[in-house]
CSV table of C-alpha atoms and ligand atoms in Angstrom, one decimal:
chain,number,residue,atom,x,y,z
A,1358,UNK,CA,-61.7,-83.7,10.3
A,1359,UNK,CA,-58.2,-83.1,11.4
A,1360,UNK,CA,-57.1,-84.4,14.7
A,1361,UNK,CA,-57.2,-82.0,17.6
A,1362,UNK,CA,-54.8,-82.8,20.5
A,1363,UNK,CA,-56.5,-83.6,23.8
A,1364,UNK,CA,-55.2,-80.5,25.6
A,1365,UNK,CA,-56.9,-78.3,23.1
A,1366,UNK,CA,-60.0,-80.4,22.7
A,1367,UNK,CA,-60.7,-80.4,26.4
A,1368,UNK,CA,-59.7,-76.9,27.3
A,1369,UNK,CA,-62.3,-75.8,30.0
A,1370,UNK,CA,-64.8,-73.3,28.7
A,1371,UNK,CA,-66.2,-72.3,32.1
A,1372,UNK,CA,-64.9,-71.8,35.6
A,1373,UNK,CA,-66.7,-74.8,37.0
A,1374,UNK,CA,-65.1,-77.2,34.4
A,1375,UNK,CA,-61.6,-76.2,35.6
A,1376,UNK,CA,-59.7,-78.9,37.6
A,1377,UNK,CA,-58.1,-77.7,40.8
A,1378,UNK,CA,-57.5,-73.9,41.2
A,1379,UNK,CA,-60.7,-73.7,43.3
A,1380,UNK,CA,-59.3,-70.9,45.4
A,1381,UNK,CA,-58.9,-68.8,42.2
A,1382,UNK,CA,-62.2,-69.7,40.7
A,1383,UNK,CA,-63.9,-68.8,44.0
A,1384,UNK,CA,-62.3,-65.4,44.2
A,1385,UNK,CA,-63.0,-64.6,40.5
A,1386,UNK,CA,-66.6,-65.7,40.5
A,1387,UNK,CA,-67.3,-63.7,43.7
A,1388,UNK,CA,-65.7,-60.6,42.2
A,1389,UNK,CA,-67.8,-60.9,39.1
A,1390,UNK,CA,-71.0,-61.5,41.2
A,1391,UNK,CA,-70.3,-58.5,43.3
A,1392,UNK,CA,-69.2,-56.3,40.4
A,1393,UNK,CA,-65.7,-55.9,42.0
A,1394,UNK,CA,-63.6,-56.9,39.1
A,1395,UNK,CA,-60.1,-55.5,39.2
A,1396,UNK,CA,-58.7,-53.7,36.2
A,1397,UNK,CA,-55.5,-55.7,36.1
A,1398,UNK,CA,-54.9,-59.4,37.0
A,1399,UNK,CA,-51.7,-61.3,37.1
A,1400,UNK,CA,-51.9,-65.1,36.8
A,1401,UNK,CA,-48.7,-66.8,38.0
A,1402,UNK,CA,-47.9,-70.5,38.2
A,1403,UNK,CA,-46.2,-73.5,36.6
A,1404,UNK,CA,-46.7,-74.5,33.0
A,1405,UNK,CA,-50.0,-75.9,31.8
A,1406,UNK,CA,-52.0,-75.5,35.0
A,1407,UNK,CA,-54.7,-73.2,33.6
A,1408,UNK,CA,-53.5,-69.6,33.5
A,1409,UNK,CA,-54.4,-68.9,29.8
A,1410,UNK,CA,-57.5,-71.0,30.2
A,1411,UNK,CA,-58.7,-69.0,33.2
A,1412,UNK,CA,-57.8,-65.7,31.4
A,1413,UNK,CA,-60.0,-66.7,28.5
A,1414,UNK,CA,-62.9,-67.8,30.7
A,1415,UNK,CA,-62.6,-64.5,32.6
A,1416,UNK,CA,-62.7,-62.6,29.3
A,1417,UNK,CA,-65.9,-64.5,28.4
A,1418,UNK,CA,-67.4,-63.9,31.8
A,1419,UNK,CA,-66.9,-60.2,31.4
A,1420,UNK,CA,-68.0,-59.9,27.8
A,1421,UNK,CA,-70.8,-62.5,27.5
A,1422,UNK,CA,-73.9,-60.8,26.2
A,1423,UNK,CA,-75.8,-62.0,29.2
A,1424,UNK,CA,-73.1,-60.8,31.6
A,1425,UNK,CA,-71.0,-59.9,33.3
A,1426,UNK,CA,-71.6,-63.3,34.7
A,1427,UNK,CA,-69.5,-66.1,36.4
A,1428,UNK,CA,-71.3,-68.5,34.1
A,1429,UNK,CA,-70.9,-67.2,30.5
A,1430,UNK,CA,-73.4,-68.7,28.2
A,1431,UNK,CA,-71.0,-70.1,25.6
A,1432,UNK,CA,-73.3,-69.5,22.7
A,1433,UNK,CA,-73.6,-65.8,22.2
A,1434,UNK,CA,-71.5,-64.0,19.6
A,1435,UNK,CA,-69.0,-62.7,22.2
A,1436,UNK,CA,-68.6,-66.1,23.9
A,1437,UNK,CA,-68.1,-67.9,20.6
A,1438,UNK,CA,-65.7,-65.2,19.2
A,1439,UNK,CA,-63.6,-65.3,22.3
A,1440,UNK,CA,-63.4,-69.1,22.3
A,1441,UNK,CA,-62.4,-69.1,18.7
A,1442,UNK,CA,-59.8,-66.4,19.3
A,1443,UNK,CA,-61.4,-64.0,16.8
A,1444,UNK,CA,-63.0,-61.4,19.1
A,1445,UNK,CA,-62.3,-57.9,18.1
A,1446,UNK,CA,-62.2,-56.7,21.7
A,1447,UNK,CA,-60.2,-59.4,23.4
A,1448,UNK,CA,-56.6,-59.4,22.3
A,1449,UNK,CA,-54.3,-62.2,23.2
A,1450,UNK,CA,-50.7,-61.0,23.0
A,1451,UNK,CA,-47.6,-63.1,23.2
A,1452,UNK,CA,-45.3,-61.2,25.5
A,1453,UNK,CA,-42.3,-63.1,24.2
A,1454,UNK,CA,-42.6,-61.8,20.7
A,1455,UNK,CA,-44.3,-58.5,21.3
A,1456,UNK,CA,-42.0,-57.3,24.1
A,1457,UNK,CA,-40.8,-53.9,22.9
A,1458,UNK,CA,-41.8,-50.4,23.8
A,1459,UNK,CA,-43.4,-50.0,20.4
A,1460,UNK,CA,-45.8,-52.9,21.0
A,1461,UNK,CA,-46.9,-51.4,24.3
A,1462,UNK,CA,-47.3,-48.0,22.7
A,1463,UNK,CA,-49.8,-49.5,20.3
A,1464,UNK,CA,-51.7,-50.9,23.2
A,1465,UNK,CA,-51.7,-47.6,24.9
A,1466,UNK,CA,-53.1,-45.9,21.8
A,1467,UNK,CA,-55.8,-48.5,21.3
A,1468,UNK,CA,-57.1,-48.6,24.9
A,1469,UNK,CA,-58.5,-45.1,24.5
A,1470,UNK,CA,-61.1,-46.2,21.9
A,1471,UNK,CA,-64.3,-47.8,23.1
A,1472,UNK,CA,-64.8,-51.5,22.5
A,1473,UNK,CA,-66.1,-52.3,19.0
A,1474,UNK,CA,-68.8,-54.9,19.9
A,1475,UNK,CA,-68.4,-56.2,23.4
A,1476,UNK,CA,-68.5,-54.7,26.9
A,1477,UNK,CA,-64.8,-54.5,27.6
A,1478,UNK,CA,-61.6,-54.3,25.8
A,1479,UNK,CA,-59.5,-57.0,27.3
A,1480,UNK,CA,-55.8,-57.5,26.8
A,1481,UNK,CA,-54.4,-60.9,27.7
A,1482,UNK,CA,-50.6,-60.8,27.7
A,1483,UNK,CA,-49.0,-64.2,28.0
A,1484,UNK,CA,-45.4,-64.6,29.2
A,1485,UNK,CA,-45.5,-61.0,30.4
A,1486,UNK,CA,-42.1,-61.3,32.1
A,1487,UNK,CA,-40.5,-61.2,28.6
A,1488,UNK,CA,-41.4,-57.5,28.2
A,1489,UNK,CA,-38.4,-55.2,28.2
A,1490,UNK,CA,-37.8,-52.6,30.9
A,1491,UNK,CA,-38.8,-49.8,28.6
A,1492,UNK,CA,-42.0,-51.7,27.7
A,1493,UNK,CA,-42.9,-52.1,31.3
A,1494,UNK,CA,-42.3,-48.4,31.9
A,1495,UNK,CA,-44.4,-47.5,29.0
A,1496,UNK,CA,-47.2,-49.7,30.4
A,1497,UNK,CA,-47.2,-48.2,34.0
A,1498,UNK,CA,-49.4,-45.2,33.5
A,1499,UNK,CA,-52.1,-47.1,31.6
A,1500,UNK,CA,-52.0,-49.9,34.1
A,1501,UNK,CA,-52.4,-47.5,37.0
A,1502,UNK,CA,-55.6,-45.9,35.6
A,1503,UNK,CA,-56.9,-47.6,32.6
A,1504,UNK,CA,-60.2,-46.4,31.0
A,1505,UNK,CA,-63.3,-47.9,32.6
A,1506,UNK,CA,-63.8,-50.3,29.7
A,1507,UNK,CA,-60.3,-51.8,29.7
A,1508,UNK,CA,-59.1,-54.9,31.6
A,1509,UNK,CA,-55.6,-56.4,31.6
A,1510,UNK,CA,-54.9,-60.1,32.3
A,1511,UNK,CA,-51.2,-61.0,32.5
A,1512,UNK,CA,-49.9,-64.6,32.7
A,1513,UNK,CA,-46.5,-65.7,33.6
A,1514,UNK,CA,-44.5,-68.7,34.8
A,1515,UNK,CA,-41.8,-66.3,36.2
A,1516,UNK,CA,-43.4,-63.6,38.4
A,1517,UNK,CA,-40.1,-63.0,40.1
A,1518,UNK,CA,-38.9,-61.4,36.8
A,1519,UNK,CA,-41.5,-58.7,37.0
A,1520,UNK,CA,-40.7,-55.2,38.3
A,1521,UNK,CA,-42.3,-54.3,41.6
A,1522,UNK,CA,-44.0,-51.4,39.9
A,1523,UNK,CA,-46.0,-53.8,37.8
A,1524,UNK,CA,-46.6,-56.3,40.6
A,1525,UNK,CA,-48.1,-53.6,42.8
A,1526,UNK,CA,-50.6,-52.5,40.1
A,1527,UNK,CA,-52.1,-56.0,39.6
A,1528,UNK,CA,-54.2,-58.3,41.6
A,1529,UNK,CA,-52.1,-61.4,41.7
A,1530,UNK,CA,-53.4,-65.0,41.7
A,1531,UNK,CA,-51.0,-68.0,42.2
A,1532,UNK,CA,-52.0,-71.0,40.2
A,1533,UNK,CA,-51.0,-74.3,41.9
A,1534,UNK,CA,-49.9,-77.6,40.5
A,1535,UNK,CA,-53.1,-79.7,40.1
A,1536,UNK,CA,-53.5,-82.2,43.0
A,1537,UNK,CA,-53.1,-85.9,42.0
A,1538,UNK,CA,-56.6,-87.0,42.9
A,1539,UNK,CA,-58.3,-84.2,40.9
A,1540,UNK,CA,-56.1,-84.8,37.9
A,1541,UNK,CA,-56.7,-88.5,37.9
A,1542,UNK,CA,-60.4,-87.9,38.1
A,1543,UNK,CA,-60.2,-85.5,35.1
A,1544,UNK,CA,-58.1,-87.9,33.1
A,1545,UNK,CA,-60.6,-90.7,33.7
A,1546,UNK,CA,-63.5,-88.4,32.5
A,1547,UNK,CA,-61.5,-87.7,29.3
A,1548,UNK,CA,-60.7,-91.3,28.8
A,1549,UNK,CA,-64.4,-92.2,29.0
A,1550,UNK,CA,-65.3,-89.5,26.5
A,1551,UNK,CA,-62.6,-90.8,24.2
A,1552,UNK,CA,-63.8,-94.4,24.6
A,1553,UNK,CA,-60.5,-95.5,25.9
A,1554,UNK,CA,-59.5,-97.2,29.1
A,1555,UNK,CA,-56.4,-97.2,31.3
A,1556,UNK,CA,-55.9,-99.0,34.6
A,1557,UNK,CA,-55.8,-96.8,37.7
A,1558,UNK,CA,-52.1,-97.6,37.9
A,1559,UNK,CA,-51.4,-96.3,34.4
A,1560,UNK,CA,-53.4,-93.1,35.1
A,1561,UNK,CA,-51.5,-92.6,38.3
A,1562,UNK,CA,-48.2,-93.1,36.5
A,1563,UNK,CA,-49.2,-90.3,34.0
A,1564,UNK,CA,-50.3,-88.1,36.9
A,1565,UNK,CA,-47.0,-88.5,38.7
A,1566,UNK,CA,-44.9,-87.9,35.6
A,1567,UNK,CA,-46.9,-84.7,34.8
A,1568,UNK,CA,-45.9,-83.1,38.1
A,1569,UNK,CA,-49.2,-81.4,38.4
A,1570,UNK,CA,-49.3,-79.9,34.9
A,1571,UNK,CA,-52.5,-80.7,33.1
A,1572,UNK,CA,-51.2,-79.9,29.7
A,1573,UNK,CA,-48.3,-82.3,30.2
A,1574,UNK,CA,-50.7,-85.0,31.5
A,1575,UNK,CA,-52.9,-84.6,28.4
A,1576,UNK,CA,-50.0,-84.7,26.0
A,1577,UNK,CA,-48.8,-87.9,27.6
A,1578,UNK,CA,-52.3,-89.4,27.3
A,1579,UNK,CA,-52.3,-88.4,23.6
A,1580,UNK,CA,-49.0,-90.1,23.1
A,1581,UNK,CA,-50.0,-93.3,25.0
A,1582,UNK,CA,-53.3,-93.6,23.1
A,1583,UNK,CA,-51.7,-93.0,19.7
A,1584,UNK,CA,-48.8,-95.4,20.4
A,1585,UNK,CA,-50.7,-98.2,22.0
A,1586,UNK,CA,-54.4,-98.0,21.1
A,1587,UNK,CA,-57.4,-97.4,23.3
A,1588,UNK,CA,-56.8,-99.9,26.1
A,1589,UNK,CA,-53.0,-100.3,26.6
A,1590,UNK,CA,-51.5,-102.5,29.4
A,1591,UNK,CA,-49.6,-100.9,32.2
A,1592,UNK,CA,-46.3,-102.0,30.7
A,1593,UNK,CA,-47.2,-100.4,27.4
A,1594,UNK,CA,-48.0,-97.2,29.1
A,1595,UNK,CA,-44.8,-97.2,31.1
A,1596,UNK,CA,-42.8,-98.0,28.0
A,1597,UNK,CA,-44.5,-95.3,25.9
A,1598,UNK,CA,-43.7,-92.8,28.5
A,1599,UNK,CA,-40.1,-94.0,29.0
A,1600,UNK,CA,-41.1,-94.5,32.6
A,1601,UNK,CA,-40.4,-97.2,35.1
A,1602,UNK,CA,-43.2,-99.6,35.4
A,1603,UNK,CA,-44.3,-99.5,39.0
A,1604,UNK,CA,-45.1,-103.2,39.0
A,1605,UNK,CA,-41.5,-104.0,38.0
A,1606,UNK,CA,-40.2,-101.7,40.8
A,1607,UNK,CA,-42.6,-103.3,43.2
A,1608,UNK,CA,-41.3,-106.8,42.3
A,1609,UNK,CA,-37.8,-105.5,43.0
A,1610,UNK,CA,-38.8,-104.1,46.4
A,1611,UNK,CA,-40.4,-107.4,47.2
A,1612,UNK,CA,-37.3,-109.3,46.3
A,1613,UNK,CA,-35.2,-107.0,48.5
A,1614,UNK,CA,-37.5,-107.4,51.4
A,1615,UNK,CA,-37.5,-111.2,51.0
A,1616,UNK,CA,-33.8,-111.2,50.5
A,1617,UNK,CA,-34.3,-113.2,47.2
A,1618,UNK,CA,-31.2,-112.5,45.2
A,1619,UNK,CA,-32.3,-114.7,42.2
A,1620,UNK,CA,-35.6,-112.9,41.8
A,1621,UNK,CA,-33.9,-109.5,42.1
A,1622,UNK,CA,-31.3,-110.3,39.5
A,1623,UNK,CA,-33.9,-111.6,37.1
A,1624,UNK,CA,-35.9,-108.4,37.4
A,1625,UNK,CA,-32.8,-106.2,36.9
A,1626,UNK,CA,-31.9,-108.2,33.8
A,1627,UNK,CA,-35.5,-107.7,32.4
A,1628,UNK,CA,-35.3,-104.0,33.1
A,1629,UNK,CA,-31.9,-103.7,31.5
A,1630,UNK,CA,-33.2,-105.4,28.3
A,1631,UNK,CA,-36.0,-102.9,28.2
A,1632,UNK,CA,-33.5,-100.1,28.2
A,1633,UNK,CA,-34.6,-98.7,31.6
A,1634,UNK,CA,-32.6,-95.8,33.0
A,1635,UNK,CA,-31.1,-97.1,36.2
A,1636,UNK,CA,-31.0,-93.7,37.9
A,1637,UNK,CA,-34.8,-93.4,37.4
A,1638,UNK,CA,-35.2,-96.9,38.6
A,1639,UNK,CA,-33.4,-96.2,41.9
A,1640,UNK,CA,-35.4,-93.0,42.4
A,1641,UNK,CA,-38.6,-95.1,41.9
A,1642,UNK,CA,-37.3,-97.7,44.4
A,1643,UNK,CA,-36.5,-95.0,47.0
A,1644,UNK,CA,-40.0,-93.6,46.5
A,1645,UNK,CA,-41.5,-97.1,46.9
A,1646,UNK,CA,-39.5,-97.7,50.1
A,1647,UNK,CA,-40.7,-94.4,51.4
A,1648,UNK,CA,-44.3,-95.4,50.6
A,1649,UNK,CA,-43.8,-98.8,52.2
A,1650,UNK,CA,-42.4,-97.2,55.4
A,1651,UNK,CA,-45.4,-94.8,55.5
A,1652,UNK,CA,-47.8,-97.6,54.9
A,1653,UNK,CA,-46.1,-99.6,57.7
A,1654,UNK,CA,-46.0,-96.6,60.1
A,1655,UNK,CA,-49.5,-95.0,59.7
A,1656,UNK,CA,-52.3,-97.2,60.6
A,1657,UNK,CA,-55.3,-94.8,60.4
A,1658,UNK,CA,-56.7,-95.4,56.9
A,1659,UNK,CA,-57.6,-91.8,56.2
A,1660,UNK,CA,-54.2,-90.4,57.4
A,1661,UNK,CA,-52.6,-93.1,55.3
A,1662,UNK,CA,-54.6,-92.2,52.2
A,1663,UNK,CA,-53.5,-88.6,52.7
A,1664,UNK,CA,-49.8,-89.5,53.2
A,1665,UNK,CA,-49.9,-91.7,50.1
A,1666,UNK,CA,-51.9,-89.3,48.0
A,1667,UNK,CA,-49.9,-90.0,44.8
A,1668,UNK,CA,-50.9,-93.6,44.7
A,1669,UNK,CA,-53.9,-95.2,43.0
A,1670,UNK,CA,-56.1,-97.1,45.4
A,1671,UNK,CA,-54.9,-100.5,44.3
A,1672,UNK,CA,-51.3,-99.4,44.6
A,1673,UNK,CA,-51.9,-98.2,48.2
A,1674,UNK,CA,-53.5,-101.5,49.1
A,1675,UNK,CA,-50.5,-103.3,47.6
A,1676,UNK,CA,-48.1,-101.1,49.6
A,1677,UNK,CA,-50.0,-101.9,52.8
A,1678,UNK,CA,-50.1,-105.6,52.0
A,1679,UNK,CA,-46.4,-105.7,51.2
A,1680,UNK,CA,-45.3,-103.8,54.3
A,1681,UNK,CA,-47.2,-106.0,56.7
A,1682,UNK,CA,-44.9,-107.9,59.0
A,1683,UNK,CA,-41.8,-106.2,57.6
A,1684,UNK,CA,-39.4,-104.7,60.2
A,1685,UNK,CA,-39.8,-100.9,59.7
A,1686,UNK,CA,-36.1,-100.6,60.4
A,1687,UNK,CA,-35.3,-102.8,57.5
A,1688,UNK,CA,-37.5,-100.6,55.2
A,1689,UNK,CA,-35.7,-97.5,56.5
A,1690,UNK,CA,-32.3,-99.0,55.8
A,1691,UNK,CA,-33.3,-100.2,52.3
A,1692,UNK,CA,-34.5,-96.7,51.6
A,1693,UNK,CA,-31.2,-95.3,52.8
A,1694,UNK,CA,-29.4,-97.8,50.6
A,1695,UNK,CA,-31.2,-97.1,47.4
A,1696,UNK,CA,-31.5,-93.4,48.0
A,1697,UNK,CA,-27.7,-93.3,48.6
A,1698,UNK,CA,-27.1,-95.3,45.5
A,1699,UNK,CA,-29.0,-93.0,43.1
A,1700,UNK,CA,-26.0,-90.8,42.5
A,1701,UNK,CA,-23.5,-93.7,42.3
A,1702,UNK,CA,-25.6,-95.6,39.8
A,1703,UNK,CA,-26.2,-92.5,37.7
A,1704,UNK,CA,-22.4,-91.8,37.5
A,1705,UNK,CA,-21.2,-95.4,37.1
A,1706,UNK,CA,-19.5,-96.4,33.9
A,1707,UNK,CA,-21.6,-99.6,34.0
A,1708,UNK,CA,-24.8,-98.6,35.6
A,1709,UNK,CA,-26.2,-102.2,35.5
A,1710,UNK,CA,-23.3,-103.5,37.6
A,1711,UNK,CA,-23.5,-100.7,40.0
A,1712,UNK,CA,-27.2,-101.3,40.4
A,1713,UNK,CA,-26.8,-105.0,40.9
A,1714,UNK,CA,-24.2,-104.7,43.5
A,1715,UNK,CA,-26.1,-102.0,45.4
A,1716,UNK,CA,-29.1,-104.2,45.4
A,1717,UNK,CA,-27.2,-107.2,46.5
A,1718,UNK,CA,-25.9,-105.2,49.5
A,1719,UNK,CA,-29.6,-104.6,50.2
A,1720,UNK,CA,-30.2,-108.3,50.3
A,1721,UNK,CA,-27.3,-108.9,52.6
A,1722,UNK,CA,-28.2,-106.1,55.0
A,1723,UNK,CA,-27.9,-107.7,58.5
A,1724,UNK,CA,-31.0,-107.5,60.7
A,1725,UNK,CA,-30.9,-103.8,61.4
A,1726,UNK,CA,-31.6,-103.5,65.1
A,1727,UNK,CA,-28.8,-105.8,66.1
A,1728,UNK,CA,-26.4,-103.8,64.0
A,1729,UNK,CA,-27.5,-100.5,65.3
A,1730,UNK,CA,-27.3,-101.6,68.9
A,1731,UNK,CA,-24.0,-103.3,68.3
A,1732,UNK,CA,-22.6,-100.1,66.8
A,1733,UNK,CA,-23.9,-98.1,69.7
A,1734,UNK,CA,-22.2,-100.5,72.1
A,1735,UNK,CA,-18.9,-100.3,70.2
A,1736,UNK,CA,-19.1,-96.5,70.3
A,1737,UNK,CA,-19.8,-96.4,74.0
A,1738,UNK,CA,-16.9,-98.7,74.6
A,1739,UNK,CA,-14.6,-96.6,72.3
A,1740,UNK,CA,-15.6,-93.5,74.2
A,1741,UNK,CA,-14.8,-95.2,77.5
A,1742,UNK,CA,-11.4,-96.2,76.3
A,1743,UNK,CA,-10.3,-93.1,74.5
A,1744,UNK,CA,-12.0,-90.3,76.4
A,1745,UNK,CA,-14.1,-87.5,74.8
A,1746,UNK,CA,-14.2,-87.6,71.0
A,1747,UNK,CA,-12.1,-85.1,69.1
A,1748,UNK,CA,-14.5,-82.7,67.4
A,1749,UNK,CA,-14.9,-83.5,63.7
A,1750,UNK,CA,-13.2,-86.8,63.9
A,1751,UNK,CA,-15.1,-90.0,64.6
A,1752,UNK,CA,-17.9,-88.3,66.4
A,1753,UNK,CA,-20.3,-89.2,63.7
A,1754,UNK,CA,-21.7,-92.7,64.0
A,1755,UNK,CA,-21.8,-94.8,60.9
A,1756,UNK,CA,-25.6,-95.0,61.1
A,1757,UNK,CA,-26.1,-91.2,61.2
A,1758,UNK,CA,-23.5,-90.7,58.5
A,1759,UNK,CA,-25.6,-92.9,56.3
A,1760,UNK,CA,-28.8,-91.2,57.0
A,1761,UNK,CA,-29.8,-88.7,54.2
A,1762,UNK,CA,-32.5,-86.1,54.3
A,1763,UNK,CA,-35.5,-87.4,52.4
A,1764,UNK,CA,-36.3,-85.7,49.1
A,1765,UNK,CA,-39.4,-86.9,47.4
A,1766,UNK,CA,-38.9,-88.1,43.8
A,1767,UNK,CA,-41.2,-87.7,40.9
B,1214,ATP,N1,-56.9,-76.4,35.7
B,1214,ATP,C1,-57.1,-77.0,34.6
B,1214,ATP,N2,-58.3,-77.8,34.4
B,1214,ATP,C2,-58.5,-78.4,33.3
B,1214,ATP,N3,-57.7,-78.4,32.2
B,1214,ATP,C3,-56.5,-77.7,32.3
B,1214,ATP,C4,-56.2,-77.0,33.5
B,1214,ATP,N4,-55.0,-76.4,33.3
B,1214,ATP,C5,-54.6,-76.7,32.1
B,1214,ATP,N5,-55.5,-77.5,31.5
B,1214,ATP,C6,-55.3,-78.1,30.1
B,1214,ATP,O1,-54.1,-77.8,29.7
B,1214,ATP,C7,-54.1,-77.0,28.5
B,1214,ATP,C8,-53.2,-75.8,28.7
B,1214,ATP,O2,-53.6,-75.0,29.7
B,1214,ATP,P1,-53.2,-73.4,29.8
B,1214,ATP,O3,-53.0,-73.0,28.4
B,1214,ATP,O4,-54.3,-72.8,30.5
B,1214,ATP,O5,-51.9,-73.5,30.6
B,1214,ATP,P2,-51.0,-72.3,31.1
B,1214,ATP,O6,-51.1,-72.3,32.6
B,1214,ATP,O7,-51.4,-71.0,30.4
B,1214,ATP,O8,-49.6,-72.8,30.7
B,1214,ATP,P3,-48.3,-72.0,30.1
B,1214,ATP,O9,-47.6,-71.4,31.3
B,1214,ATP,O10,-47.5,-73.1,29.5
B,1214,ATP,O11,-48.9,-71.0,29.1
B,1214,ATP,C9,-55.6,-76.6,28.4
B,1214,ATP,O12,-55.9,-76.5,27.1
B,1214,ATP,C10,-56.3,-77.6,29.1
B,1214,ATP,O13,-56.6,-78.7,28.3
B,1215,MG,MG1,-50.5,-70.0,28.9
B,1216,ZN,ZN1,-72.2,-65.6,26.2
């Protein structure tokens, strides 16, 4: 049998097997139970988070021989035809390639006929924002008052490109990025079904790289399993994904905190040999210092878990352990330093040198509190000597000039 990619193999066939999107599943199942199904839906949201999947499940729910039901049987002719994409009454149309007024005209003509076998005629139009203005206009009338047996389900990643006239005629549902914990759980279930094993760190790396997109996460999993077999090490996974191995970044953080220049340089050398992108490395370091600072500052375990939601349990424990007894001000300043260096390192002619020097500065950071208070004293003295500061001149203290707004990295 030919190989089916994981994303296709594990496409949810029912509402309750969808990961995340609980708010949408709840609304749709209630609507079906109460017989209050709208005639046009618009599913919006980022790539690969379940829009098309939900559209197909909704089509099954409406047309299942035992329905309409929120739990389609999956075995009747209608359910099977819809899953296989061969139903005569459920049409999946790619809005990108069927975007003209002629295409819409065809739909308009066909909706007037009764369904051939199933209960409803359902039109799922993907990438609906690609329709031309004339096509949208041609659709308006039908969308306003379609025949009783017709349902429209539109999906798009770019709802802002849709005309208001269309938006106002649809019931809109916003799909969200899938939360890290739910996604990790789903990936682990799939790994078990595939007889494969990844550490929780490796899973969490995939989750983070996928930025909440399930299709992306599954494609990465496919790649990792085919590149490295069924139980790859964390380093293998990171390398297959071209990602920064978190353990390596953690070692670097440890070296900076301990002011251990030799350990730091050895690690940079190792990462350089592996062809790591230094900009990504610095982004990862900034993220790790943010996490260490959170671990150091939030003592309630539940609140800490929430604030460090992206981390696997073992990673969170490691962060707590590492941040113990470290001066929070030192962590904040290391964050400032690596965060500030991301841009410099990415632009440097020799990124490795720029990275090493930036990190050496981190090792030589003077104990922060004394510097801060020394600067404050110098400033106070300067003010006394020179009178009120001229606006826009030296009014900004070196400390606040260094501080940059925090942007989370992924
Ligand atoms: N919420 C989810 N729960 C479980 N699996 C999901 C979910 N969302 C996506 N997937 C997985 O990702 C694959 C692609 O999902 P889907 O086609 O529904 O994405 P989409 O939102 O329509 O994306 P696009 O905007 O790229 O069309 C599915 O086959 C499924 O394996
Ligand atoms: Mg889709
Ligand atoms: Zn059925």
